[in-house]
Structures are given as structure tokens and as C-alpha cells.
Amino acid sequence: QVQVVESGGGVVQAGGSLSLSCIASGTIYSLRDMGWYRQAPGKEREFVARITAGGATKYADSMNGRFTISRNNALNTAYLQLNSLKPEDTAVYSCKAEVYTGLWSQLNGYWGQGTQVTVSS
């Protein structure tokens, strides 16, 4: 019904940058908050950043200002700019889109499959 697809992951050196994209598609009546999360093997998934439909942003304190979330509502797309990457940033980065699929429908979250970010030392 709703598809969420991330892209842009890859392998970079410490100190490098990556730009991730998240596109939501399908039965979308209204696309609300979009957020980025990350999870390393054996670790708990953690919140990275969130952006509302109106553009208000929130970041995890641990990101220390290195990441920037943005969105293009016309394209149903959210972005995550990763700067000054560290080896400990290595993880699968996943996007969650909060979606109303119809008028009076419940707000549901839809996850993408994730994109791998690997930072070498």
C-alpha cells in the first residue's frame, strides 16, 4: 500500500560525507512526519532525526550537529546529509514515513528496507 525506499548509502572514509534519500510512494493521502533511524548489528535501533510536514526538525543529541535532515514535499522525499562521518556511524540507516492513506484513516508508520552506511577508519 505504501512503499518507502532509501538510497545513497555506501562506503566512505572517516571524515567524509554521504547524502541519503528516502522516497515514499503508493496510497498516500497525506504524508506527515518522516524520520531517519540507524541500527548496527547487535545494537538497538536508535533515532537519528525527524522532520515534520511543515519542516520542523528534531535530532538525537548524540548526532552532535553533524547530520542534517530536510524534505521536498512535492516529491514525497526526505533527505539526510551525513557529514564528518566516524567509524561508529557505520549502520543500516532506515527511513520511516508517517502516512494517512485516506481521509479519516489512522496514522501509520511505514519503514523502508534501509541503506548501508560504512565508514572506514
PDB file of C-alpha atoms in Angstrom:
ATOM      1  CA  GLN A   1       0.000   0.000   0.000  1.00  0.00           C
ATOM      2  CA  VAL A   2       2.805   2.379   0.932  1.00  0.00           C
ATOM      3  CA  GLN A   3       6.376   1.918  -0.161  1.00  0.00           C
ATOM      4  CA  VAL A   4       9.389   3.573   1.394  1.00  0.00           C
ATOM      5  CA  VAL A   5      12.740   3.289  -0.354  1.00  0.00           C
ATOM      6  CA  GLU A   6      16.073   4.611   0.868  1.00  0.00           C
ATOM      7  CA  SER A   7      19.162   5.144  -1.224  1.00  0.00           C
ATOM      8  CA  GLY A   8      22.542   6.806  -1.065  1.00  0.00           C
ATOM      9  CA  GLY A   9      24.432   4.564   1.316  1.00  0.00           C
ATOM     10  CA  GLY A  10      27.937   3.419   0.627  1.00  0.00           C
ATOM     11  CA  VAL A  11      31.472   3.201   1.927  1.00  0.00           C
ATOM     12  CA  VAL A  12      33.329   6.363   2.879  1.00  0.00           C
ATOM     13  CA  GLN A  13      36.459   7.293   4.771  1.00  0.00           C
ATOM     14  CA  ALA A  14      36.269   8.777   8.231  1.00  0.00           C
ATOM     15  CA  GLY A  15      35.577  12.478   7.930  1.00  0.00           C
ATOM     16  CA  GLY A  16      33.700  12.028   4.684  1.00  0.00           C
ATOM     17  CA  SER A  17      30.098  12.715   3.786  1.00  0.00           C
ATOM     18  CA  LEU A  18      27.088  10.944   2.337  1.00  0.00           C
ATOM     19  CA  SER A  19      23.653  12.093   1.237  1.00  0.00           C
ATOM     20  CA  LEU A  20      20.771   9.702   1.835  1.00  0.00           C
ATOM     21  CA  SER A  21      17.341   9.892   0.220  1.00  0.00           C
ATOM     22  CA  CYS A  22      14.005   8.426   1.254  1.00  0.00           C
ATOM     23  CA  ILE A  23      11.089   8.319  -1.171  1.00  0.00           C
ATOM     24  CA  ALA A  24       7.575   7.424  -0.066  1.00  0.00           C
ATOM     25  CA  SER A  25       5.069   6.257  -2.659  1.00  0.00           C
ATOM     26  CA  GLY A  26       1.799   4.371  -3.027  1.00  0.00           C
ATOM     27  CA  THR A  27      -1.527   5.072  -1.375  1.00  0.00           C
ATOM     28  CA  ILE A  28      -0.665   8.335   0.342  1.00  0.00           C
ATOM     29  CA  TYR A  29      -3.461  10.678   1.257  1.00  0.00           C
ATOM     30  CA  SER A  30      -1.207  12.769   3.448  1.00  0.00           C
ATOM     31  CA  LEU A  31       2.467  12.341   4.241  1.00  0.00           C
ATOM     32  CA  ARG A  32       3.307  13.602   7.701  1.00  0.00           C
ATOM     33  CA  ASP A  33       6.491  13.157   9.729  1.00  0.00           C
ATOM     34  CA  MET A  34       9.473  11.453   8.165  1.00  0.00           C
ATOM     35  CA  GLY A  35      12.348  10.194  10.223  1.00  0.00           C
ATOM     36  CA  TRP A  36      15.721   8.528   9.991  1.00  0.00           C
ATOM     37  CA  TYR A  37      16.941   5.778  12.294  1.00  0.00           C
ATOM     38  CA  ARG A  38      20.014   3.611  12.324  1.00  0.00           C
ATOM     39  CA  GLN A  39      20.972   0.191  13.587  1.00  0.00           C
ATOM     40  CA  ALA A  40      24.288  -1.592  13.732  1.00  0.00           C
ATOM     41  CA  PRO A  41      24.475  -5.393  14.034  1.00  0.00           C
ATOM     42  CA  GLY A  42      23.918  -6.429  17.622  1.00  0.00           C
ATOM     43  CA  LYS A  43      22.831  -2.940  18.601  1.00  0.00           C
ATOM     44  CA  GLU A  44      19.483  -1.368  19.291  1.00  0.00           C
ATOM     45  CA  ARG A  45      17.929   0.787  16.624  1.00  0.00           C
ATOM     46  CA  GLU A  46      18.319   4.430  17.518  1.00  0.00           C
ATOM     47  CA  PHE A  47      16.639   7.629  16.490  1.00  0.00           C
ATOM     48  CA  VAL A  48      18.694   9.936  14.294  1.00  0.00           C
ATOM     49  CA  ALA A  49      16.463  12.747  13.051  1.00  0.00           C
ATOM     50  CA  ARG A  50      12.864  13.616  12.310  1.00  0.00           C
ATOM     51  CA  ILE A  51      11.190  16.268  10.168  1.00  0.00           C
ATOM     52  CA  THR A  52       7.524  17.239  10.190  1.00  0.00           C
ATOM     53  CA  ALA A  53       5.427  18.014   7.146  1.00  0.00           C
ATOM     54  CA  GLY A  54       5.890  21.674   7.989  1.00  0.00           C
ATOM     55  CA  GLY A  55       9.656  21.374   8.131  1.00  0.00           C
ATOM     56  CA  ALA A  56      10.274  21.368  11.876  1.00  0.00           C
ATOM     57  CA  THR A  57      13.271  19.213  12.727  1.00  0.00           C
ATOM     58  CA  LYS A  58      14.500  17.233  15.688  1.00  0.00           C
ATOM     59  CA  TYR A  59      17.812  15.477  16.125  1.00  0.00           C
ATOM     60  CA  ALA A  60      19.201  12.973  18.542  1.00  0.00           C
ATOM     61  CA  ASP A  61      21.601  14.737  20.880  1.00  0.00           C
ATOM     62  CA  SER A  62      24.279  12.194  20.076  1.00  0.00           C
ATOM     63  CA  MET A  63      24.487  13.338  16.457  1.00  0.00           C
ATOM     64  CA  ASN A  64      26.343  16.468  17.626  1.00  0.00           C
ATOM     65  CA  GLY A  65      25.239  18.652  14.734  1.00  0.00           C
ATOM     66  CA  ARG A  66      26.902  16.515  12.065  1.00  0.00           C
ATOM     67  CA  PHE A  67      23.695  15.432  10.349  1.00  0.00           C
ATOM     68  CA  THR A  68      21.020  17.475   8.601  1.00  0.00           C
ATOM     69  CA  ILE A  69      17.522  16.327   7.693  1.00  0.00           C
ATOM     70  CA  SER A  70      15.424  18.014   5.012  1.00  0.00           C
ATOM     71  CA  ARG A  71      12.490  17.201   2.759  1.00  0.00           C
ATOM     72  CA  ASN A  72      10.775  18.005  -0.510  1.00  0.00           C
ATOM     73  CA  ASN A  73       7.044  17.605  -0.018  1.00  0.00           C
ATOM     74  CA  ALA A  74       6.303  17.775  -3.735  1.00  0.00           C
ATOM     75  CA  LEU A  75       8.483  14.704  -4.235  1.00  0.00           C
ATOM     76  CA  ASN A  76       7.461  12.869  -1.035  1.00  0.00           C
ATOM     77  CA  THR A  77      11.138  12.705  -0.278  1.00  0.00           C
ATOM     78  CA  ALA A  78      13.245  13.172   2.828  1.00  0.00           C
ATOM     79  CA  TYR A  79      16.993  13.557   2.878  1.00  0.00           C
ATOM     80  CA  LEU A  80      19.701  13.025   5.430  1.00  0.00           C
ATOM     81  CA  GLN A  81      23.038  14.724   4.943  1.00  0.00           C
ATOM     82  CA  LEU A  82      25.772  12.931   6.849  1.00  0.00           C
ATOM     83  CA  ASN A  83      28.926  14.943   7.477  1.00  0.00           C
ATOM     84  CA  SER A  84      32.135  14.344   9.386  1.00  0.00           C
ATOM     85  CA  LEU A  85      31.397  10.654   9.471  1.00  0.00           C
ATOM     86  CA  LYS A  86      33.043   8.436  12.049  1.00  0.00           C
ATOM     87  CA  PRO A  87      33.514   4.657  12.081  1.00  0.00           C
ATOM     88  CA  GLU A  88      30.934   4.433  14.842  1.00  0.00           C
ATOM     89  CA  ASP A  89      28.368   5.860  12.409  1.00  0.00           C
ATOM     90  CA  THR A  90      28.512   2.583  10.496  1.00  0.00           C
ATOM     91  CA  ALA A  91      24.992   1.165  10.453  1.00  0.00           C
ATOM     92  CA  VAL A  92      21.942   0.472   8.365  1.00  0.00           C
ATOM     93  CA  TYR A  93      20.079   3.737   8.043  1.00  0.00           C
ATOM     94  CA  SER A  94      16.314   3.347   7.714  1.00  0.00           C
ATOM     95  CA  CYS A  95      13.559   5.797   6.943  1.00  0.00           C
ATOM     96  CA  LYS A  96      10.091   5.812   8.471  1.00  0.00           C
ATOM     97  CA  ALA A  97       7.246   7.711   6.841  1.00  0.00           C
ATOM     98  CA  GLU A  98       4.144   8.566   8.843  1.00  0.00           C
ATOM     99  CA  VAL A  99       1.226   8.318   6.438  1.00  0.00           C
ATOM    100  CA  TYR A 100      -2.512   8.822   6.285  1.00  0.00           C
ATOM    101  CA  THR A 101      -3.682   6.514   3.494  1.00  0.00           C
ATOM    102  CA  GLY A 102      -7.117   8.088   3.297  1.00  0.00           C
ATOM    103  CA  LEU A 103      -9.439  10.622   4.843  1.00  0.00           C
ATOM    104  CA  TRP A 104     -10.134   9.643   8.488  1.00  0.00           C
ATOM    105  CA  SER A 105      -7.631   6.817   8.326  1.00  0.00           C
ATOM    106  CA  GLN A 106      -5.257   6.088  11.183  1.00  0.00           C
ATOM    107  CA  LEU A 107      -1.773   7.478  11.052  1.00  0.00           C
ATOM    108  CA  ASN A 108       0.612   4.604  10.376  1.00  0.00           C
ATOM    109  CA  GLY A 109       4.351   4.372  10.099  1.00  0.00           C
ATOM    110  CA  TYR A 110       5.963   2.674   7.126  1.00  0.00           C
ATOM    111  CA  TRP A 111       9.571   1.570   7.097  1.00  0.00           C
ATOM    112  CA  GLY A 112      11.982   1.280   4.244  1.00  0.00           C
ATOM    113  CA  GLN A 113      14.403  -1.624   3.976  1.00  0.00           C
ATOM    114  CA  GLY A 114      17.369   0.529   4.885  1.00  0.00           C
ATOM    115  CA  THR A 115      20.591   1.565   3.228  1.00  0.00           C
ATOM    116  CA  GLN A 116      24.024   0.556   4.474  1.00  0.00           C
ATOM    117  CA  VAL A 117      26.474   3.230   5.539  1.00  0.00           C
ATOM    118  CA  THR A 118      30.004   2.042   6.204  1.00  0.00           C
ATOM    119  CA  VAL A 119      32.699   4.391   7.463  1.00  0.00           C
ATOM    120  CA  SER A 120      36.270   3.177   7.292  1.00  0.00           C
ATOM    121  CA  SER A 121      38.974   4.357   9.663  1.00  0.00           C
TER     122      SER A 121
END
